[in-house]
Amino acid sequence: MTTHSAPTIVRRSEKPDEMTTQHQLSSGVFNVAFFNDVIQTTVTNDPAMASRWISGVTSLYGRRRMVGLDVEWRPNSPNRPDNPAAILQISVGRLCLIYQLIHSPYFPRHLAQFLSFYGHDFVGVGVKSDLEKLRRDHRMGYTATPVDLRGLAADVYGSTNLKKAGLQELARTVLGTKMEKPKAVTMSRWDNRCLSPEQVRYASVDAFVSFQIGRVLYARAGF
């Protein structure tokens, strides 16, 4: 099993030696190191920037079948209406988009089309519920195809116990990787306009690991 080390995060610049660790993150492109991988993460509430990300991913990978997906929102309070989805995380390869839905003036057409493309499988843990929340809160993703990694892992490994597994357990089982999901970050203010470095790490790694688990399971299942 791979030993965990906390991911590091730096803002991308034109010259790699000018990259510096960020303590307060607004929109931009960041490198998130996770073991031997570097996730290039775009954080934005700008529809045009999200559209450029979609165009870049499509140009680089084509209409790739599998996409890691996750959604975060401010923790709900007792006896209060549920809080809306605050961010959408999608990952293809080592590219990740964190789209700040709650601060976006509108939902970009390119992203709507990306979510609706019939050839995409959106993989994650509890991904069906995440897509249902997107539909309720933001009226998007109606035709997205969810693939829950728990059921797929249970089929591949012949273990019904994996149907109840979380992302951490699947990462250990499928990737041999120990990942951390600090409760303080899980329960943090995802509706903040400026996300913390810890939030960007958490969101990036969740989507990236979902994609990587899906990639391995699809290969083992012969998809």
Short mmCIF file of C-alpha atoms in Angstrom, two decimals:
data_model
loop_
_atom_site.label_atom_id
_atom_site.label_comp_id
_atom_site.label_asym_id
_atom_site.label_seq_id
_atom_site.Cartn_x
_atom_site.Cartn_y
_atom_site.Cartn_z
CA MET A 1 0.00 0.00 0.00
CA THR A 2 1.26 3.46 -0.84
CA THR A 3 2.03 5.64 2.18
CA HIS A 4 0.04 8.86 2.27
CA SER A 5 1.66 12.26 2.13
CA ALA A 6 -0.49 15.38 2.16
CA PRO A 7 -1.01 16.89 -1.29
CA THR A 8 0.73 20.20 -1.93
CA ILE A 9 -0.69 23.00 -4.01
CA VAL A 10 0.96 25.76 -6.02
CA ARG A 11 -0.35 28.36 -8.43
CA ARG A 12 0.76 27.81 -11.99
CA SER A 13 2.83 30.55 -13.60
CA GLU A 14 4.63 30.89 -16.90
CA LYS A 15 7.91 29.80 -15.29
CA PRO A 16 7.86 26.73 -13.04
CA ASP A 17 10.53 28.17 -10.71
CA GLU A 18 8.20 31.09 -9.96
CA MET A 19 5.49 28.86 -8.49
CA THR A 20 4.74 29.65 -4.85
CA THR A 21 2.51 28.04 -2.26
CA GLN A 22 -0.79 29.91 -1.96
CA HIS A 23 -2.49 30.68 1.36
CA GLN A 24 -5.64 32.27 -0.07
CA LEU A 25 -6.98 31.01 -3.36
CA SER A 26 -9.28 32.79 -5.77
CA SER A 27 -9.90 31.85 -9.39
CA GLY A 28 -6.94 30.43 -11.24
CA VAL A 29 -5.05 27.33 -12.27
CA PHE A 30 -3.21 25.37 -9.59
CA ASN A 31 -0.99 22.30 -9.46
CA VAL A 32 -2.04 19.83 -6.77
CA ALA A 33 0.56 17.14 -6.05
CA PHE A 34 -0.84 13.78 -4.99
CA PHE A 35 1.81 11.07 -4.65
CA ASN A 36 3.52 10.83 -8.05
CA ASP A 37 0.75 12.67 -9.89
CA VAL A 38 0.27 16.38 -10.39
CA ILE A 39 -3.34 17.41 -10.88
CA GLN A 40 -3.80 20.61 -12.88
CA THR A 41 -6.86 22.20 -11.29
CA THR A 42 -8.82 25.14 -12.62
CA VAL A 43 -10.87 26.94 -9.96
CA THR A 44 -13.41 29.42 -11.28
CA ASN A 45 -16.91 30.89 -11.19
CA ASP A 46 -16.45 32.37 -14.66
CA PRO A 47 -18.56 30.66 -17.37
CA ALA A 48 -16.05 31.63 -20.08
CA MET A 49 -13.15 30.07 -18.16
CA ALA A 50 -15.15 26.88 -17.59
CA SER A 51 -16.00 26.75 -21.30
CA ARG A 52 -12.32 27.06 -22.19
CA TRP A 53 -11.54 24.19 -19.83
CA ILE A 54 -14.16 22.00 -21.52
CA SER A 55 -12.83 22.91 -24.97
CA GLY A 56 -9.27 22.15 -23.88
CA VAL A 57 -10.19 18.77 -22.39
CA THR A 58 -12.20 17.82 -25.47
CA SER A 59 -9.33 18.84 -27.74
CA LEU A 60 -6.78 16.91 -25.68
CA TYR A 61 -8.74 13.74 -24.92
CA GLY A 62 -11.56 13.75 -27.46
CA ARG A 63 -14.93 12.55 -26.27
CA ARG A 64 -13.49 10.35 -23.57
CA ARG A 65 -15.97 7.95 -22.08
CA MET A 66 -15.23 8.35 -18.37
CA VAL A 67 -15.28 11.47 -16.17
CA GLY A 68 -14.72 11.68 -12.41
CA LEU A 69 -17.44 13.75 -10.74
CA ASP A 70 -18.20 15.06 -7.27
CA VAL A 71 -20.25 17.86 -5.72
CA GLU A 72 -19.77 19.78 -2.47
CA TRP A 73 -22.05 22.13 -0.52
CA ARG A 74 -22.18 23.97 2.77
CA PRO A 75 -23.21 21.54 5.54
CA ASN A 76 -26.93 21.58 6.20
CA SER A 77 -28.35 22.84 9.51
CA PRO A 78 -31.14 21.13 11.47
CA ASN A 79 -34.64 22.41 10.72
CA ARG A 80 -33.36 24.53 7.84
CA PRO A 81 -33.72 24.01 4.07
CA ASP A 82 -30.89 22.06 2.46
CA ASN A 83 -28.08 24.21 1.16
CA PRO A 84 -27.58 24.18 -2.63
CA ALA A 85 -24.63 22.56 -4.38
CA ALA A 86 -21.78 25.05 -4.13
CA ILE A 87 -19.10 23.51 -6.33
CA LEU A 88 -18.94 20.92 -9.09
CA GLN A 89 -15.71 18.96 -9.52
CA ILE A 90 -14.99 17.06 -12.72
CA SER A 91 -11.76 15.27 -13.60
CA VAL A 92 -10.47 13.84 -16.86
CA GLY A 93 -6.99 12.39 -16.66
CA ARG A 94 -4.90 14.78 -14.56
CA LEU A 95 -7.06 17.78 -15.41
CA CYS A 96 -9.65 18.94 -12.89
CA LEU A 97 -12.27 21.70 -12.95
CA ILE A 98 -13.71 23.12 -9.74
CA TYR A 99 -16.67 25.21 -10.87
CA GLN A 100 -18.14 27.49 -8.21
CA LEU A 101 -21.79 27.08 -9.11
CA ILE A 102 -23.11 29.23 -6.32
CA HIS A 103 -21.09 32.26 -7.43
CA SER A 104 -21.54 31.82 -11.18
CA PRO A 105 -23.75 34.34 -13.03
CA TYR A 106 -25.07 31.55 -15.25
CA PHE A 107 -24.30 27.98 -16.24
CA PRO A 108 -22.11 27.80 -19.38
CA ARG A 109 -23.53 26.03 -22.41
CA HIS A 110 -20.33 24.06 -23.05
CA LEU A 111 -20.42 22.60 -19.56
CA ALA A 112 -24.12 21.76 -19.88
CA GLN A 113 -23.41 19.94 -23.14
CA PHE A 114 -20.46 18.13 -21.56
CA LEU A 115 -22.67 16.87 -18.73
CA SER A 116 -25.37 15.81 -21.18
CA PHE A 117 -23.19 14.03 -23.75
CA TYR A 118 -24.51 10.47 -24.09
CA GLY A 119 -21.02 8.98 -24.46
CA HIS A 120 -19.80 10.13 -21.04
CA ASP A 121 -19.96 7.96 -17.93
CA PHE A 122 -19.72 10.06 -14.77
CA VAL A 123 -18.03 7.99 -12.09
CA GLY A 124 -17.89 8.52 -8.35
CA VAL A 125 -19.17 7.35 -4.98
CA GLY A 126 -22.81 8.36 -4.58
CA VAL A 127 -22.62 10.01 -7.98
CA LYS A 128 -26.31 9.41 -8.73
CA SER A 129 -27.25 11.45 -5.65
CA ASP A 130 -24.79 14.17 -6.65
CA LEU A 131 -26.36 14.45 -10.09
CA GLU A 132 -29.83 14.54 -8.58
CA LYS A 133 -28.73 17.43 -6.37
CA LEU A 134 -27.37 19.28 -9.40
CA ARG A 135 -30.74 18.83 -11.10
CA ARG A 136 -32.69 20.05 -8.08
CA ASP A 137 -30.46 22.99 -7.22
CA HIS A 138 -29.20 24.15 -10.61
CA ARG A 139 -31.41 22.46 -13.22
CA MET A 140 -28.59 20.76 -15.05
CA GLY A 141 -27.21 17.29 -15.72
CA TYR A 142 -30.63 15.81 -16.49
CA THR A 143 -29.30 13.32 -19.05
CA ALA A 144 -25.91 12.61 -17.43
CA THR A 145 -25.08 8.91 -17.03
CA PRO A 146 -23.94 8.03 -13.47
CA VAL A 147 -21.77 5.00 -12.70
CA ASP A 148 -21.34 4.33 -8.98
CA LEU A 149 -17.86 2.99 -8.30
CA ARG A 150 -19.08 0.92 -5.35
CA GLY A 151 -21.25 -1.35 -7.45
CA LEU A 152 -18.62 -1.63 -10.16
CA ALA A 153 -15.92 -2.53 -7.62
CA ALA A 154 -18.21 -5.10 -6.01
CA ASP A 155 -18.70 -6.77 -9.39
CA VAL A 156 -15.01 -6.68 -10.33
CA TYR A 157 -13.76 -8.00 -6.98
CA GLY A 158 -16.72 -10.27 -6.26
CA SER A 159 -17.31 -8.60 -2.88
CA THR A 160 -20.76 -7.30 -1.96
CA ASN A 161 -19.19 -5.45 1.00
CA LEU A 162 -17.72 -2.95 -1.45
CA LYS A 163 -21.24 -1.74 -2.28
CA LYS A 164 -21.10 0.12 1.05
CA ALA A 165 -17.52 1.35 0.71
CA GLY A 166 -16.49 4.97 0.76
CA LEU A 167 -13.97 6.59 -1.56
CA GLN A 168 -11.13 6.02 0.91
CA GLU A 169 -11.77 2.28 1.08
CA LEU A 170 -12.06 2.03 -2.69
CA ALA A 171 -8.78 3.92 -3.08
CA ARG A 172 -7.07 1.41 -0.77
CA THR A 173 -8.63 -1.60 -2.50
CA VAL A 174 -8.31 -0.56 -6.13
CA LEU A 175 -5.31 1.78 -6.19
CA GLY A 176 -3.41 0.65 -3.09
CA THR A 177 -3.43 4.29 -2.02
CA LYS A 178 -4.24 5.78 1.36
CA MET A 179 -6.05 9.09 0.96
CA GLU A 180 -7.21 11.45 3.68
CA LYS A 181 -10.58 13.18 3.94
CA PRO A 182 -10.29 15.51 6.95
CA LYS A 183 -13.68 16.06 8.56
CA ALA A 184 -12.90 19.73 9.12
CA VAL A 185 -12.61 20.17 5.36
CA THR A 186 -15.58 17.93 4.57
CA MET A 187 -17.76 20.10 6.82
CA SER A 188 -16.29 23.44 5.73
CA ARG A 189 -17.86 26.43 3.99
CA TRP A 190 -17.88 25.30 0.39
CA ASP A 191 -19.96 28.35 -0.48
CA ASN A 192 -17.06 30.73 0.23
CA ARG A 193 -16.06 32.81 -2.78
CA CYS A 194 -12.37 32.13 -2.12
CA LEU A 195 -11.68 28.48 -1.32
CA SER A 196 -8.87 27.54 1.04
CA PRO A 197 -5.87 25.52 -0.19
CA GLU A 198 -7.21 22.60 1.87
CA GLN A 199 -10.56 22.79 0.10
CA VAL A 200 -8.93 22.89 -3.33
CA ARG A 201 -6.75 19.88 -2.44
CA TYR A 202 -9.72 17.94 -1.09
CA ALA A 203 -11.97 18.70 -4.06
CA SER A 204 -9.25 18.01 -6.64
CA VAL A 205 -8.15 14.73 -5.10
CA ASP A 206 -11.73 13.46 -4.71
CA ALA A 207 -12.51 13.95 -8.40
CA PHE A 208 -9.09 12.72 -9.56
CA VAL A 209 -9.17 9.57 -7.41
CA SER A 210 -12.71 8.83 -8.61
CA PHE A 211 -11.44 9.00 -12.20
CA GLN A 212 -8.42 6.80 -11.44
CA ILE A 213 -10.50 4.17 -9.67
CA GLY A 214 -12.93 4.16 -12.58
CA ARG A 215 -10.08 3.81 -15.07
CA VAL A 216 -8.69 0.75 -13.28
CA LEU A 217 -12.09 -0.88 -12.76
CA TYR A 218 -13.12 -0.32 -16.38
CA ALA A 219 -9.90 -1.96 -17.56
CA ARG A 220 -10.36 -4.96 -15.25
CA ALA A 221 -13.99 -5.32 -16.27
CA GLY A 222 -12.99 -5.23 -19.94
CA PHE A 223 -14.99 -2.12 -20.81
#
